[in-house]
Amino acid sequence: MPVPVLQAVDLSRTVTIGSETRPILQNISFAVQPGEVLAITGPSGAGKSTLLRLLNRLDEPSGGDVLVDGTSFRSLSPRELRRRVGMVMQRAFLFPGTVYGNVRYGPAQHGVPFSNRDADALLEQVGMAGYGDRDALTLSGGEAQRISIARTLANQPEVLLLDEPTSALDPDAKQAVELLLARVVRERQVACAWVTHDYAQARRVADRILRIEAGAVTALGTPAAVLLEQE
Amino acid sequence: MLRLLFHTQLSLGIAQAGFVAVTTLIVAILARRRGARAGAEIPLALVRGLAQILLIGSILALLMRGPWWTAIPLLLVMIFIAATIVRQRVPRLPGAYTLSLWCMSAGAGGVILVMAAAGIIDTRIAMLVPVGSMIIAQNMNIQSLFLNRFLAELESHRGEIESALALGAQPEAAVAPYLQAAFHASLIPATDNLRSLGIVWIPGIMTGMLLSGASPIYAALYQFVILAMIFTAGGLSCLTATRLAPSRVFTRFQQLRTGL
Ligand SMILES: Nc1ncnc2c1ncn2[C@@H]1O[C@H](COP(=O)(O)OP(=O)(O)OP(=O)(O)O)[C@@H](O)[C@H]1O
Ligand SMILES: [Mg+2]
């Protein structure tokens, strides 16, 4: 059994709104192996996005731990954690400037040399060869999402967090990006947590499925087991 | 017209203030009918502004014969009050008061200090206080514009900022474009004032100097000096804000705060 690259242990988050404290996630535990896709499903408002945001510390957990390669997130700087735990959001949110500028952004933040040749290799992997000099803000939704994937991969993350990465795309782009992501996970052997509300997609891409409802885990297992129970 | 009815300076002044107050109120009511939220603030702002300027007028009348250094506490108090006004523009920004205090001390405070020491601002109290207050007031506007714009940019670019953070960016780097936008936007009025100086706009102090018999060329030059000082003070306070503001909008774990 390989070591999990990503492990959540009793992860919780409560938020305070006015005088009221409300738990949005309670005691979530799971582990993801290198090259494995864990799909995270559940109804709207269940806490799926929040869970991902705890894993790269965009939001602060109120309890529990996240282990990256066995190291607690508390003993990593947020920037180091975020380099190692990459994230692709529902929308691409590219930065103004060229595609090259976007792909280089992560390495530049860490003082890692990154040439246009390196960027070209990545662009080719995401099916965007030759787009380096294009203005990033003029790309279509599907193209932009591919660039945001390349931008995340440029940091060479060990973990990939995907928050409904295809839900804003039209059916063709959706299928292509889904295939691309599945391939990237296998080729790079990253541990992948993939939020999707699309059960068919979960069945296609996931090795295991974690279902969250109202902030708590209600199922964790193989797609066959979890989705059978669902239906 | 009013001059025919009111013969003493004081009664004329009161009548003039009353007249513009009424016209402003009418505009405020019209604005409010159109749903502009600003309309509601205007009557109070009018009364407040009038009371304050009368108070300072009386204080000035008292101080006019005092030693020059009495201007220092007066200007300091103005900076403190200006900071509370800036804070009210960005009520949910943590530490907005101390932030604006630092920024305006560096901007308006620094410029007044250096320019007075260099003899560019006359240190006679009748000059130091009005010129200083002009610099502070404009600095306050610039500071409000800066913070207001900065927070609005953060709200509308949350996705980009969190994407940058998620790529391991320093918080300062993640908000750098929005600091720049705020910097630029907050200095637009001061820049336009400089550009239109004398053409679209013959400002008050020049009018005042001309009325009191100064040479028109000197009055013109001095007006330029004042606008340039306002611009410099604004620039300095924004530079300071650029350094100090990012830490207020992020948590200590480099997360962008919500509800700013
Ligand atoms: N900062 C916050 N303050 C208060 N409530 C929050 C905060 N962040 C999230 N929530 C609440 O937590 C719950 C979970 O939100 P989250 O975005 O994680 O859901 P989700 O499962 O991703 O939903 P969706 O499928 O619609 O994207 C929601 O009820 C949301 O309103
Ligand atoms: Mg979500």
Short mmCIF file of C-alpha atoms and ligand atoms in Angstrom, two decimals:
data_model
loop_
_atom_site.label_atom_id
_atom_site.label_comp_id
_atom_site.label_asym_id
_atom_site.label_seq_id
_atom_site.Cartn_x
_atom_site.Cartn_y
_atom_site.Cartn_z
CA MET A 1 0.00 0.00 0.00
CA PRO A 2 1.56 3.34 -1.06
CA VAL A 3 1.69 6.24 1.38
CA PRO A 4 -1.11 8.77 0.98
CA VAL A 5 0.18 12.11 -0.32
CA LEU A 6 -2.87 13.90 0.96
CA GLN A 7 -4.58 13.09 4.20
CA ALA A 8 -7.39 14.89 6.01
CA VAL A 9 -7.82 14.05 9.67
CA ASP A 10 -10.99 15.11 11.52
CA LEU A 11 -11.06 18.30 9.51
CA SER A 12 -13.69 20.81 10.70
CA ARG A 13 -14.67 24.36 10.07
CA THR A 14 -17.15 26.54 11.90
CA VAL A 15 -18.00 30.08 10.93
CA THR A 16 -19.32 32.87 13.09
CA ILE A 17 -22.05 35.00 11.60
CA GLY A 18 -22.96 37.75 14.04
CA SER A 19 -23.37 35.98 17.38
CA GLU A 20 -24.20 32.62 15.86
CA THR A 21 -21.55 29.97 15.23
CA ARG A 22 -22.39 27.45 12.57
CA PRO A 23 -20.46 24.30 11.66
CA ILE A 24 -19.98 23.97 7.89
CA LEU A 25 -17.74 20.92 8.01
CA GLN A 26 -17.46 18.33 10.76
CA ASN A 27 -14.74 15.74 11.28
CA ILE A 28 -13.89 14.95 7.68
CA SER A 29 -11.24 12.25 7.27
CA PHE A 30 -9.86 10.65 4.11
CA ALA A 31 -6.62 9.89 2.34
CA VAL A 32 -5.63 10.10 -1.32
CA GLN A 33 -2.81 8.07 -2.88
CA PRO A 34 -0.51 9.27 -5.68
CA GLY A 35 -2.25 8.89 -9.03
CA GLU A 36 -5.63 8.42 -7.37
CA VAL A 37 -8.76 10.47 -8.04
CA LEU A 38 -11.07 10.95 -5.09
CA ALA A 39 -14.32 12.46 -6.32
CA ILE A 40 -16.16 14.60 -3.81
CA THR A 41 -19.90 14.81 -4.37
CA GLY A 42 -22.87 16.07 -2.47
CA PRO A 43 -25.75 18.52 -2.70
CA SER A 44 -25.26 22.25 -3.17
CA GLY A 45 -24.16 23.90 0.06
CA ALA A 46 -22.87 20.63 1.52
CA GLY A 47 -19.41 22.11 2.04
CA LYS A 48 -17.46 20.65 -0.90
CA SER A 49 -15.76 23.90 -1.93
CA THR A 50 -15.04 24.72 1.68
CA LEU A 51 -13.38 21.34 2.12
CA LEU A 52 -11.05 21.98 -0.83
CA ARG A 53 -10.27 25.45 0.49
CA LEU A 54 -9.21 23.96 3.81
CA LEU A 55 -6.85 21.59 2.02
CA ASN A 56 -4.77 24.46 0.60
CA ARG A 57 -5.58 26.78 3.48
CA LEU A 58 -7.51 29.41 1.54
CA ASP A 59 -9.87 29.04 4.51
CA GLU A 60 -8.74 28.24 8.03
CA PRO A 61 -9.75 24.90 9.58
CA SER A 62 -11.15 25.21 13.09
CA GLY A 63 -9.97 21.75 13.95
CA GLY A 64 -8.24 18.67 12.63
CA ASP A 65 -5.26 18.36 10.36
CA VAL A 66 -4.19 18.17 6.74
CA LEU A 67 -1.11 16.09 6.05
CA VAL A 68 0.87 16.53 2.85
CA ASP A 69 3.30 13.67 2.46
CA GLY A 70 2.97 13.13 6.21
CA THR A 71 3.71 16.77 7.14
CA SER A 72 1.04 18.78 8.96
CA PHE A 73 -0.10 21.90 7.11
CA ARG A 74 0.60 23.85 10.28
CA SER A 75 4.32 23.26 9.97
CA LEU A 76 4.37 24.42 6.33
CA SER A 77 4.18 28.05 5.28
CA PRO A 78 0.89 28.75 3.46
CA ARG A 79 2.86 29.53 0.31
CA GLU A 80 4.81 26.29 0.38
CA LEU A 81 1.61 24.35 1.11
CA ARG A 82 -0.13 26.03 -1.82
CA ARG A 83 2.71 25.32 -4.19
CA ARG A 84 2.54 21.64 -3.30
CA VAL A 85 -1.26 21.51 -3.24
CA GLY A 86 -2.41 23.02 -6.54
CA MET A 87 -5.97 24.11 -7.21
CA VAL A 88 -8.12 24.58 -10.30
CA MET A 89 -11.33 26.48 -9.72
CA GLN A 90 -14.68 26.39 -11.46
CA ARG A 91 -13.74 29.50 -13.46
CA ALA A 92 -10.24 30.13 -14.77
CA PHE A 93 -9.67 33.69 -13.41
CA LEU A 94 -6.67 34.24 -15.68
CA PHE A 95 -4.46 37.24 -14.99
CA PRO A 96 -4.29 40.09 -17.52
CA GLY A 97 -1.37 39.66 -19.90
CA THR A 98 -0.17 36.83 -22.07
CA VAL A 99 -0.71 33.11 -21.68
CA TYR A 100 3.03 32.80 -21.00
CA GLY A 101 2.68 35.31 -18.19
CA ASN A 102 -0.05 33.20 -16.63
CA VAL A 103 1.82 29.91 -16.92
CA ARG A 104 5.00 31.45 -15.48
CA TYR A 105 3.18 33.06 -12.56
CA GLY A 106 3.52 30.23 -10.03
CA PRO A 107 7.23 29.50 -10.55
CA ALA A 108 7.95 33.24 -10.56
CA GLN A 109 6.35 33.54 -7.11
CA HIS A 110 8.82 31.01 -5.78
CA GLY A 111 11.89 32.25 -7.62
CA VAL A 112 11.97 29.09 -9.74
CA PRO A 113 13.39 29.65 -13.23
CA PHE A 114 10.80 28.89 -15.89
CA SER A 115 11.48 29.52 -19.56
CA ASN A 116 9.05 29.90 -22.43
CA ARG A 117 10.29 26.48 -23.58
CA ASP A 118 9.12 25.01 -20.27
CA ALA A 119 5.81 26.79 -20.77
CA ASP A 120 5.52 25.49 -24.35
CA ALA A 121 5.93 21.92 -23.13
CA LEU A 122 3.10 22.43 -20.62
CA LEU A 123 0.90 24.15 -23.19
CA GLU A 124 1.35 21.20 -25.48
CA GLN A 125 0.29 18.84 -22.69
CA VAL A 126 -2.95 20.74 -22.18
CA GLY A 127 -3.61 20.97 -25.91
CA MET A 128 -2.81 24.65 -26.23
CA ALA A 129 0.46 24.54 -28.16
CA GLY A 130 1.28 27.85 -29.83
CA TYR A 131 -0.95 29.94 -27.56
CA GLY A 132 1.92 31.38 -25.47
CA ASP A 133 1.76 34.92 -26.81
CA ARG A 134 -2.04 35.16 -26.89
CA ASP A 135 -3.79 37.69 -24.67
CA ALA A 136 -5.11 35.53 -21.82
CA LEU A 137 -8.31 37.52 -21.41
CA THR A 138 -9.46 36.87 -24.98
CA LEU A 139 -9.60 33.06 -24.62
CA SER A 140 -12.81 31.02 -24.67
CA GLY A 141 -14.01 29.34 -21.47
CA GLY A 142 -12.57 25.96 -22.41
CA GLU A 143 -9.24 27.43 -23.54
CA ALA A 144 -8.98 29.53 -20.41
CA GLN A 145 -9.63 26.49 -18.22
CA ARG A 146 -6.84 24.59 -19.99
CA ILE A 147 -4.48 27.50 -19.33
CA SER A 148 -5.48 27.57 -15.69
CA ILE A 149 -4.65 23.85 -15.51
CA ALA A 150 -1.26 24.48 -17.13
CA ARG A 151 -0.70 27.37 -14.73
CA THR A 152 -1.34 25.10 -11.76
CA LEU A 153 0.84 22.30 -13.14
CA ALA A 154 3.75 24.71 -13.64
CA ASN A 155 4.24 24.61 -9.86
CA GLN A 156 4.71 20.83 -10.05
CA PRO A 157 2.19 20.13 -7.30
CA GLU A 158 1.94 16.76 -5.57
CA VAL A 159 -1.76 17.26 -4.92
CA LEU A 160 -4.37 18.60 -7.33
CA LEU A 161 -7.61 20.08 -6.02
CA LEU A 162 -10.34 20.51 -8.64
CA ASP A 163 -13.51 22.43 -7.79
CA GLU A 164 -16.07 21.58 -10.48
CA PRO A 165 -13.44 22.27 -13.15
CA THR A 166 -15.78 21.44 -16.06
CA SER A 167 -19.12 22.74 -14.82
CA ALA A 168 -18.79 26.13 -16.51
CA LEU A 169 -17.93 24.59 -19.90
CA ASP A 170 -20.06 23.56 -22.86
CA PRO A 171 -20.41 19.78 -23.46
CA ASP A 172 -17.51 19.43 -25.94
CA ALA A 173 -15.05 21.46 -23.89
CA LYS A 174 -16.28 19.66 -20.79
CA GLN A 175 -15.43 16.25 -22.16
CA ALA A 176 -12.03 17.36 -23.46
CA VAL A 177 -11.02 19.01 -20.18
CA GLU A 178 -12.22 16.01 -18.21
CA LEU A 179 -10.06 13.68 -20.31
CA LEU A 180 -7.12 16.06 -19.99
CA LEU A 181 -7.36 16.16 -16.21
CA ALA A 182 -7.73 12.40 -15.87
CA ARG A 183 -4.64 11.95 -18.05
CA VAL A 184 -2.60 14.51 -16.12
CA VAL A 185 -3.37 12.80 -12.82
CA ARG A 186 -2.23 9.41 -14.13
CA GLU A 187 0.87 10.74 -15.92
CA ARG A 188 2.08 12.89 -13.06
CA GLN A 189 0.92 10.59 -10.32
CA VAL A 190 -0.58 13.46 -8.33
CA ALA A 191 -3.15 12.85 -5.64
CA CYS A 192 -6.37 14.39 -6.87
CA ALA A 193 -9.47 15.58 -4.99
CA TRP A 194 -12.12 16.36 -7.61
CA VAL A 195 -15.37 18.05 -6.62
CA THR A 196 -18.21 17.29 -9.02
CA HIS A 197 -21.97 17.28 -8.77
CA ASP A 198 -22.19 15.15 -11.89
CA TYR A 199 -22.50 11.47 -10.89
CA ALA A 200 -21.76 10.27 -14.43
CA GLN A 201 -18.51 12.23 -14.34
CA ALA A 202 -17.66 10.87 -10.91
CA ARG A 203 -18.21 7.35 -12.23
CA ARG A 204 -15.91 8.06 -15.20
CA VAL A 205 -12.99 9.67 -13.39
CA ALA A 206 -13.01 8.51 -9.79
CA ASP A 207 -11.17 5.68 -8.10
CA ARG A 208 -13.15 6.37 -4.96
CA ILE A 209 -15.99 8.69 -4.06
CA LEU A 210 -16.49 10.75 -0.92
CA ARG A 211 -20.03 11.98 -0.37
CA ILE A 212 -20.67 14.94 1.90
CA GLU A 213 -24.06 16.07 3.10
CA ALA A 214 -24.60 19.02 5.42
CA GLY A 215 -20.92 19.16 6.27
CA ALA A 216 -20.45 15.51 7.21
CA VAL A 217 -19.22 12.43 5.35
CA THR A 218 -22.14 10.14 4.46
CA ALA A 219 -20.28 7.72 2.21
CA LEU A 220 -16.73 6.86 1.21
CA GLY A 221 -15.87 4.00 -1.10
CA THR A 222 -15.64 2.75 -4.65
CA PRO A 223 -17.87 4.40 -7.26
CA ALA A 224 -19.89 1.19 -7.58
CA ALA A 225 -20.59 1.03 -3.85
CA VAL A 226 -21.28 4.73 -3.26
CA LEU A 227 -23.30 5.39 -6.40
CA LEU A 228 -25.30 2.19 -6.06
CA GLU A 229 -26.35 3.28 -2.61
CA GLN A 230 -27.15 6.68 -4.09
CA GLU A 231 -29.50 5.23 -6.71
CA MET B 1 -29.46 90.89 -4.85
CA LEU B 2 -28.58 89.81 -1.35
CA ARG B 3 -26.19 92.71 -1.08
CA LEU B 4 -29.06 95.15 -1.32
CA LEU B 5 -30.87 93.53 1.58
CA PHE B 6 -28.00 92.79 3.97
CA HIS B 7 -25.57 95.50 4.85
CA THR B 8 -23.22 94.12 7.47
CA GLN B 9 -20.65 91.48 6.49
CA LEU B 10 -21.97 89.01 9.10
CA SER B 11 -25.61 89.21 8.05
CA LEU B 12 -24.61 88.97 4.42
CA GLY B 13 -22.54 85.86 5.19
CA ILE B 14 -25.43 84.21 7.00
CA ALA B 15 -27.81 85.01 4.17
CA GLN B 16 -25.38 83.64 1.57
CA ALA B 17 -24.83 80.44 3.56
CA GLY B 18 -28.59 80.04 3.98
CA PHE B 19 -29.20 80.49 0.28
CA VAL B 20 -26.66 77.86 -0.85
CA ALA B 21 -27.86 75.51 1.89
CA VAL B 22 -31.38 75.65 0.53
CA THR B 23 -30.26 75.03 -3.06
CA THR B 24 -28.10 72.12 -1.92
CA LEU B 25 -31.03 70.66 0.01
CA ILE B 26 -33.22 70.86 -3.08
CA VAL B 27 -30.59 68.97 -5.06
CA ALA B 28 -30.32 66.43 -2.22
CA ILE B 29 -34.07 65.86 -2.26
CA LEU B 30 -34.04 65.43 -6.04
CA ALA B 31 -31.11 63.01 -5.75
CA ARG B 32 -32.96 61.03 -3.12
CA ARG B 33 -36.07 60.79 -5.28
CA ARG B 34 -33.87 59.21 -7.94
CA GLY B 35 -32.76 56.67 -5.35
CA ALA B 36 -29.24 58.02 -4.77
CA ARG B 37 -28.19 56.97 -1.30
CA ALA B 38 -25.93 60.01 -1.01
CA GLY B 39 -29.04 62.19 -0.77
CA ALA B 40 -29.71 61.09 2.78
CA GLU B 41 -26.29 62.17 4.03
CA ILE B 42 -26.42 65.68 2.64
CA PRO B 43 -28.56 67.63 5.17
CA LEU B 44 -26.45 66.37 8.07
CA ALA B 45 -23.24 67.00 6.17
CA LEU B 46 -24.38 70.57 5.50
CA VAL B 47 -25.15 71.33 9.14
CA ARG B 48 -21.98 69.65 10.27
CA GLY B 49 -19.81 71.47 7.75
CA LEU B 50 -21.32 74.82 8.67
CA ALA B 51 -20.89 74.32 12.41
CA GLN B 52 -17.31 73.16 11.97
CA ILE B 53 -16.21 75.98 9.73
CA LEU B 54 -17.80 78.53 12.07
CA LEU B 55 -16.02 76.95 15.01
CA ILE B 56 -12.65 76.98 13.27
CA GLY B 57 -13.26 80.56 12.14
CA SER B 58 -13.75 81.58 15.75
CA ILE B 59 -10.72 79.62 16.91
CA LEU B 60 -8.63 81.21 14.19
CA ALA B 61 -9.82 84.64 15.21
CA LEU B 62 -8.65 83.85 18.75
CA LEU B 63 -5.36 82.28 17.73
CA MET B 64 -4.41 84.84 15.15
CA ARG B 65 -2.40 86.81 17.66
CA GLY B 66 -0.88 83.75 19.40
CA PRO B 67 2.56 82.20 18.82
CA TRP B 68 3.02 80.17 15.60
CA TRP B 69 3.43 76.80 17.34
CA THR B 70 -0.20 76.78 18.45
CA ALA B 71 -0.83 75.70 14.85
CA ILE B 72 0.79 72.32 15.57
CA PRO B 73 -1.84 70.90 17.96
CA LEU B 74 -4.54 72.36 15.75
CA LEU B 75 -3.24 70.61 12.63
CA LEU B 76 -2.66 67.39 14.59
CA VAL B 77 -6.25 67.39 15.78
CA MET B 78 -7.32 67.88 12.17
CA ILE B 79 -5.37 64.80 11.09
CA PHE B 80 -6.92 62.71 13.87
CA ILE B 81 -10.41 63.83 12.91
CA ALA B 82 -9.69 63.25 9.23
CA ALA B 83 -8.70 59.67 10.10
CA THR B 84 -12.06 59.04 11.79
CA ILE B 85 -13.80 60.32 8.67
CA VAL B 86 -11.77 58.03 6.42
CA ARG B 87 -12.58 55.10 8.71
CA GLN B 88 -16.29 55.75 8.27
CA ARG B 89 -15.85 55.25 4.52
CA VAL B 90 -14.39 51.76 5.03
CA PRO B 91 -16.08 50.61 8.25
CA ARG B 92 -15.32 46.92 7.81
CA LEU B 93 -11.62 47.24 7.12
CA PRO B 94 -9.79 46.15 10.29
CA GLY B 95 -7.52 48.85 11.66
CA ALA B 96 -8.71 51.46 9.16
CA TYR B 97 -8.29 54.25 11.69
CA THR B 98 -4.64 53.65 12.55
CA LEU B 99 -3.94 52.89 8.91
CA SER B 100 -5.28 56.27 7.75
CA LEU B 101 -3.59 57.99 10.65
CA TRP B 102 -0.21 56.63 9.57
CA CYS B 103 -0.84 57.38 5.92
CA MET B 104 -1.97 60.96 6.45
CA SER B 105 0.77 61.63 8.98
CA ALA B 106 3.28 60.53 6.37
CA GLY B 107 1.48 62.42 3.60
CA ALA B 108 -0.08 65.64 4.86
CA GLY B 109 1.97 65.67 8.08
CA GLY B 110 5.27 65.08 6.31
CA VAL B 111 4.62 67.64 3.60
CA ILE B 112 3.49 70.35 6.02
CA LEU B 113 6.49 69.75 8.24
CA VAL B 114 9.07 69.80 5.45
CA MET B 115 7.50 72.71 3.58
CA ALA B 116 7.14 74.80 6.72
CA ALA B 117 10.75 74.05 7.66
CA ALA B 118 11.87 75.02 4.16
CA GLY B 119 9.94 78.27 4.39
CA ILE B 120 7.57 77.36 1.59
CA ILE B 121 4.59 77.50 3.88
CA ASP B 122 4.58 80.73 5.82
CA THR B 123 4.68 79.80 9.51
CA ARG B 124 2.52 82.70 10.55
CA ILE B 125 -0.55 81.11 12.00
CA ALA B 126 -2.93 82.91 9.66
CA MET B 127 -1.23 81.13 6.77
CA LEU B 128 -0.04 77.85 8.32
CA VAL B 129 -3.46 76.78 9.57
CA PRO B 130 -5.52 77.39 6.43
CA VAL B 131 -2.84 76.06 4.07
CA GLY B 132 -2.18 73.07 6.33
CA SER B 133 -5.87 72.33 6.64
CA MET B 134 -6.25 72.46 2.89
CA ILE B 135 -3.52 69.88 2.48
CA ILE B 136 -5.03 67.69 5.19
CA ALA B 137 -8.55 67.92 3.78
CA GLN B 138 -7.46 66.97 0.28
CA ASN B 139 -5.28 64.23 1.70
CA MET B 140 -8.32 62.88 3.52
CA ASN B 141 -10.30 62.75 0.27
CA ILE B 142 -7.46 61.01 -1.52
CA GLN B 143 -7.09 58.53 1.32
CA SER B 144 -10.82 57.74 1.33
CA LEU B 145 -10.81 57.28 -2.43
CA PHE B 146 -7.80 55.01 -2.19
CA LEU B 147 -9.20 52.67 0.45
CA ASN B 148 -12.67 52.70 -1.04
CA ARG B 149 -11.40 51.78 -4.47
CA PHE B 150 -8.98 49.21 -3.10
CA LEU B 151 -11.72 47.35 -1.23
CA ALA B 152 -14.04 47.52 -4.24
CA GLU B 153 -11.29 46.04 -6.42
CA LEU B 154 -10.73 43.24 -3.90
CA GLU B 155 -14.41 42.42 -3.87
CA SER B 156 -14.66 42.25 -7.65
CA HIS B 157 -11.37 40.37 -8.11
CA ARG B 158 -11.64 37.85 -5.30
CA GLY B 159 -11.29 35.00 -7.83
CA GLU B 160 -8.06 36.38 -9.31
CA ILE B 161 -6.58 37.12 -5.90
CA GLU B 162 -7.37 33.68 -4.51
CA SER B 163 -6.03 32.12 -7.72
CA ALA B 164 -2.78 33.98 -7.15
CA LEU B 165 -2.67 32.87 -3.51
CA ALA B 166 -3.41 29.31 -4.59
CA LEU B 167 -0.34 29.49 -6.83
CA GLY B 168 1.76 30.46 -3.83
CA ALA B 169 1.87 34.23 -4.34
CA GLN B 170 2.78 36.55 -1.49
CA PRO B 171 -0.37 38.40 -0.39
CA GLU B 172 1.28 41.69 -1.41
CA ALA B 173 1.91 40.33 -4.89
CA ALA B 174 -1.63 38.97 -5.17
CA VAL B 175 -3.16 42.41 -4.57
CA ALA B 176 -0.47 44.49 -6.31
CA PRO B 177 -2.59 45.24 -9.43
CA TYR B 178 -5.46 46.45 -7.24
CA LEU B 179 -3.21 48.66 -5.13
CA GLN B 180 -2.03 50.18 -8.38
CA ALA B 181 -5.59 50.74 -9.59
CA ALA B 182 -6.53 52.36 -6.28
CA PHE B 183 -3.41 54.52 -6.35
CA HIS B 184 -4.20 55.71 -9.83
CA ALA B 185 -7.89 56.33 -9.20
CA SER B 186 -7.36 58.18 -5.93
CA LEU B 187 -5.01 60.69 -7.52
CA ILE B 188 -7.23 61.45 -10.52
CA PRO B 189 -8.95 64.47 -8.91
CA ALA B 190 -5.68 65.98 -7.70
CA THR B 191 -4.07 65.39 -11.09
CA ASP B 192 -7.00 66.93 -12.92
CA ASN B 193 -6.90 69.92 -10.58
CA LEU B 194 -3.27 70.45 -11.48
CA ARG B 195 -3.99 70.04 -15.18
CA SER B 196 -6.92 72.41 -15.22
CA LEU B 197 -5.39 74.93 -12.85
CA GLY B 198 -6.18 78.44 -13.92
CA ILE B 199 -8.13 77.33 -16.98
CA VAL B 200 -11.18 75.55 -15.64
CA TRP B 201 -10.51 76.45 -12.10
CA ILE B 202 -9.22 79.49 -10.22
CA PRO B 203 -9.07 78.13 -6.70
CA GLY B 204 -10.06 79.82 -3.49
CA ILE B 205 -6.76 80.73 -1.99
CA MET B 206 -5.71 82.62 -5.11
CA THR B 207 -8.98 84.47 -5.09
CA GLY B 208 -8.38 85.25 -1.43
CA MET B 209 -4.87 86.51 -2.02
CA LEU B 210 -6.02 88.65 -4.94
CA LEU B 211 -8.83 90.08 -2.82
CA SER B 212 -6.36 90.94 -0.07
CA GLY B 213 -4.11 92.74 -2.50
CA ALA B 214 -1.27 90.32 -3.26
CA SER B 215 0.48 90.51 -6.61
CA PRO B 216 -1.46 88.36 -9.11
CA ILE B 217 1.71 86.58 -10.27
CA TYR B 218 2.69 85.70 -6.72
CA ALA B 219 -0.87 84.58 -5.97
CA ALA B 220 -0.78 82.39 -9.07
CA LEU B 221 2.58 80.86 -8.19
CA TYR B 222 1.50 80.20 -4.66
CA GLN B 223 -1.65 78.51 -5.85
CA PHE B 224 0.49 76.19 -7.92
CA VAL B 225 2.66 75.53 -4.86
CA ILE B 226 -0.37 74.53 -2.82
CA LEU B 227 -1.77 72.18 -5.43
CA ALA B 228 1.63 70.58 -5.88
CA MET B 229 1.84 70.08 -2.10
CA ILE B 230 -1.63 68.52 -2.08
CA PHE B 231 -0.53 66.17 -4.83
CA THR B 232 2.70 65.26 -3.06
CA ALA B 233 0.94 64.67 0.24
CA GLY B 234 -1.63 62.49 -1.50
CA GLY B 235 1.05 60.52 -3.29
CA LEU B 236 2.98 59.96 -0.07
CA SER B 237 -0.09 58.83 1.84
CA CYS B 238 -1.03 56.41 -0.95
CA LEU B 239 2.51 55.05 -1.05
CA THR B 240 2.27 54.46 2.68
CA ALA B 241 -1.12 52.82 2.22
CA THR B 242 0.33 50.59 -0.47
CA ARG B 243 2.77 49.28 2.10
CA LEU B 244 0.35 49.07 5.04
CA ALA B 245 -3.01 48.13 3.51
CA PRO B 246 -2.31 44.56 2.31
CA SER B 247 -1.69 43.24 5.82
CA ARG B 248 -5.15 44.51 6.87
CA VAL B 249 -7.05 42.57 4.22
CA PHE B 250 -5.36 39.21 4.81
CA THR B 251 -5.39 36.95 7.84
CA ARG B 252 -2.07 35.94 9.33
CA PHE B 253 -2.31 32.71 7.36
CA GLN B 254 -2.44 34.65 4.10
CA GLN B 255 -6.16 34.21 3.50
CA LEU B 256 -8.16 37.02 1.92
CA ARG B 257 -10.65 38.29 4.49
CA THR B 258 -14.35 38.16 3.64
CA GLY B 259 -16.90 40.94 4.06
CA LEU B 260 -14.47 43.85 3.74
N1 LIG C 1 -17.22 32.44 4.96
C1 LIG C 1 -18.41 31.88 5.13
N2 LIG C 1 -19.27 32.41 6.03
C2 LIG C 1 -20.48 31.86 6.23
N3 LIG C 1 -20.93 30.78 5.59
C3 LIG C 1 -20.13 30.21 4.69
C4 LIG C 1 -18.84 30.72 4.40
N4 LIG C 1 -18.30 29.94 3.45
C5 LIG C 1 -19.21 29.00 3.17
N5 LIG C 1 -20.31 29.15 3.90
C6 LIG C 1 -21.50 28.28 3.88
O1 LIG C 1 -21.07 26.95 4.02
C7 LIG C 1 -21.87 26.09 3.25
C8 LIG C 1 -21.02 25.27 2.31
O2 LIG C 1 -20.56 26.08 1.26
P1 LIG C 1 -19.72 25.48 0.05
O3 LIG C 1 -19.46 26.58 -0.91
O4 LIG C 1 -18.55 24.76 0.58
O5 LIG C 1 -20.76 24.46 -0.58
P2 LIG C 1 -20.62 23.53 -1.86
O6 LIG C 1 -20.83 22.14 -1.40
O7 LIG C 1 -19.36 23.83 -2.58
O8 LIG C 1 -21.86 23.99 -2.73
P3 LIG C 1 -22.01 24.12 -4.32
O9 LIG C 1 -22.24 22.73 -4.84
O10 LIG C 1 -23.21 24.97 -4.50
O11 LIG C 1 -20.76 24.74 -4.85
C9 LIG C 1 -22.88 26.95 2.53
O12 LIG C 1 -24.08 26.91 3.27
C10 LIG C 1 -22.26 28.33 2.60
O13 LIG C 1 -23.27 29.30 2.62
MG MG C 2 -18.85 24.72 -4.47
#
